[in-house]
């Protein structure tokens, strides 16, 4: 009993965390509950029931399968369902009519064959990337409705009556979903995509701002306080960088350094969000045909940069001893580069959030480039003076990865400009 | 008309490509067509129709939504659907009974409230990762069936009759799917996962085997034929490596170098395959509870290695001029390292495919390690002799990334051993 109690508590904690991570999930659950109760009660009350008969249950069915988390997904599923039902219904009636002409013996053969052919062709079309991405659900509903109508065994005039009922109940169910999902605290896929891209930029920035301090921490923790070239102690450098802003480099805060990892695998999420965003009407700061594809391009660049960070991350906490005097020589430039590129990315993220021009990031990008130039000269002299050349290589690699990151930052800045 | 004709031809080409890429897709489409025709005709013939009434359509519905590409996915959806229908049906009858006790006025309130609460709770549970991964479809069906039963407006004894009919038709539809999907050219998610992991290893190997030639090609294309330390011309080295095997390094074959990119984003596919594989019974060389999770661990290591390749890839075709004499010094070791780690990975991939011990890879791993040691010594002397230290850094970075890759290869070898 102790054990099971502990397990229940853990599950409860997990559930709570799911809600806390994104409170919109709770709202979404309540919205689905509301939509379903509304439709169910409409179906329950006699007047409606008398008009639509058992078809009313299609409204319930539609709500359950169509109501998705974001407005875009709901619209996409609803429209897919509506059009597919209409098209398949018409084709089904046609197939039915055709089979009637073939007499009693030919009827099941014609019906079976048409179901087989259409189902096989439609199922195959679901493998075509373009269809899969946008119309997958519609194709499923198409197969479903066509076979139901074709094989229903009713007379044609009965079928048309039935199809009319079914279509109108589906429209009722779909409209309920769309209205509730748009009117009550809507979740826009487009806005989510926008925020995700901005957040990912910020995660990169987090890592870069923290990296300098983390990589060179052995020196600081070690002997004396290292004094940077500008005369300030290095710790001071973090507390009070040139522009007077408080830098957010807390050395114990290692988890913030690992945040960027989620970017490595976020491609699927971004693709589906961009896909849903295309179905959404204009909302808030976004027009109807907002260039969502641009976000995907930007996201690809961000992921490229995250791969570089992943390579860089391997050097934090590596066991290889780097000659301290060499490290001391390059650390100023390295820290500046990572800090400034971090700041540039943060500004870019801000400018995406506020949808203003990214001009504030430009000076930081300039600083990065200058530091990269300085680093190249420093490296030249430092390498010449140094005897333990082998030990230097990991540090040199870090430096050269940082240079790549600066290049990547520049590209991202250009892309945000667009 | 010219334009539209060209477009039709292009679409047709695309469709053909989808089929050629994986012919099992065509088979799958035919299987779905078959299952649907079978169930539809059962539904169509009177004897069956008389027994089950309109509930027969649930068999059709089940086939359409349950039949998935792999056996695991079909089983998972079928079982989810069966159990969820059963559970929700029972609860629905309970809710119905309860609401009957509350009199005419209380009935709609109790029903509406219970639908609202259950739908909201179930929808929320779909956000919990564990539920989403394995039971997502079941929860949808649960909400659906519960609301349909609870609000149906029938008397309790009618409902039980209806639930019985519906459940048996769903079982018929589900069984048809499972039987057809297992008996006619089955597609096992587990086998797909197994092959995907082996393929990904091979893609890594492809890149590494080609990398040496690609990175050092400027030298060869350039002036004289460079003679490797062993006295053989370098081109010879590729055509006829030590072990007499024909190396597959064609310099023009750049696309084979880019294959590894697909690994960077394959996490979602692997996760879902592993998830489906758990539902599958033993088949071929796999037992029922094959350790599918091990594959995910291995896949994570492979992806780690792919990130390193991504960093390495940036140095191919980079514009930075590397001093030729330095490049000449390190190229032997670098080429050996990348070639041998490529071979080791290829052997590992083979040993996964044939499910034998990975002992054949061990000598290659040893070779890699030796080359890495050599490279370290060479670097030491080469760096001392060299004047243009700055130009050396990119090459040194490449070398150090290669060393990391060797470490990664070792880890993969260990993991395959398990």
PDB file of C-alpha atoms in Angstrom, chain A residues 54 57 148 151-154 162 166, chain B residues 39-61 154 161-170 172:
ATOM      1  CA  UNK A  54     -30.295   8.804 -35.630  1.00  0.00           C
ATOM      2  CA  UNK A  57     -25.073  11.106 -33.580  1.00  0.00           C
ATOM      3  CA  UNK A 148     -20.883   3.479 -46.106  1.00  0.00           C
ATOM      4  CA  UNK A 151     -23.019  -0.420 -49.506  1.00  0.00           C
ATOM      5  CA  UNK A 152     -25.874   0.953 -47.422  1.00  0.00           C
ATOM      6  CA  UNK A 153     -28.507  -1.050 -49.260  1.00  0.00           C
ATOM      7  CA  UNK A 154     -31.038   1.764 -49.284  1.00  0.00           C
ATOM      8  CA  UNK A 162     -29.833  10.345 -45.462  1.00  0.00           C
ATOM      9  CA  UNK A 166     -25.735  13.448 -42.248  1.00  0.00           C
TER      10      UNK A 166
ATOM     11  CA  UNK B  39     -16.381  -6.126 -44.687  1.00  0.00           C
ATOM     12  CA  UNK B  40     -18.630  -4.098 -46.979  1.00  0.00           C
ATOM     13  CA  UNK B  41     -19.927  -7.208 -48.712  1.00  0.00           C
ATOM     14  CA  UNK B  42     -20.553  -8.962 -45.410  1.00  0.00           C
ATOM     15  CA  UNK B  43     -22.533  -5.890 -44.429  1.00  0.00           C
ATOM     16  CA  UNK B  44     -24.303  -5.870 -47.770  1.00  0.00           C
ATOM     17  CA  UNK B  45     -25.605  -9.412 -47.736  1.00  0.00           C
ATOM     18  CA  UNK B  46     -28.975  -9.727 -46.096  1.00  0.00           C
ATOM     19  CA  UNK B  47     -28.357 -12.521 -43.571  1.00  0.00           C
ATOM     20  CA  UNK B  48     -25.698 -10.492 -41.832  1.00  0.00           C
ATOM     21  CA  UNK B  49     -27.667  -7.319 -42.206  1.00  0.00           C
ATOM     22  CA  UNK B  50     -30.690  -8.853 -40.570  1.00  0.00           C
ATOM     23  CA  UNK B  51     -28.617  -9.981 -37.615  1.00  0.00           C
ATOM     24  CA  UNK B  52     -26.852  -6.748 -36.865  1.00  0.00           C
ATOM     25  CA  UNK B  53     -29.046  -4.079 -38.381  1.00  0.00           C
ATOM     26  CA  UNK B  54     -27.527  -0.707 -38.973  1.00  0.00           C
ATOM     27  CA  UNK B  55     -24.713  -1.523 -36.530  1.00  0.00           C
ATOM     28  CA  UNK B  56     -22.976  -3.303 -39.392  1.00  0.00           C
ATOM     29  CA  UNK B  57     -21.670   0.027 -40.535  1.00  0.00           C
ATOM     30  CA  UNK B  58     -19.416   0.096 -37.471  1.00  0.00           C
ATOM     31  CA  UNK B  59     -17.444  -2.747 -38.970  1.00  0.00           C
ATOM     32  CA  UNK B  60     -16.807  -0.638 -42.076  1.00  0.00           C
ATOM     33  CA  UNK B  61     -15.913   2.344 -39.931  1.00  0.00           C
ATOM     34  CA  UNK B 154     -32.930   4.617 -25.641  1.00  0.00           C
ATOM     35  CA  UNK B 161     -28.620  -4.868 -27.072  1.00  0.00           C
ATOM     36  CA  UNK B 162     -27.170  -2.025 -29.137  1.00  0.00           C
ATOM     37  CA  UNK B 163     -23.841  -2.061 -27.296  1.00  0.00           C
ATOM     38  CA  UNK B 164     -23.590  -5.798 -27.850  1.00  0.00           C
ATOM     39  CA  UNK B 165     -24.219  -5.409 -31.592  1.00  0.00           C
ATOM     40  CA  UNK B 166     -21.812  -2.554 -31.900  1.00  0.00           C
ATOM     41  CA  UNK B 167     -19.049  -4.270 -29.979  1.00  0.00           C
ATOM     42  CA  UNK B 168     -19.324  -7.436 -32.046  1.00  0.00           C
ATOM     43  CA  UNK B 169     -19.251  -5.547 -35.335  1.00  0.00           C
ATOM     44  CA  UNK B 170     -16.215  -3.631 -34.158  1.00  0.00           C
ATOM     45  CA  UNK B 172     -15.369  -8.291 -36.692  1.00  0.00           C
TER      46      UNK B 172
END
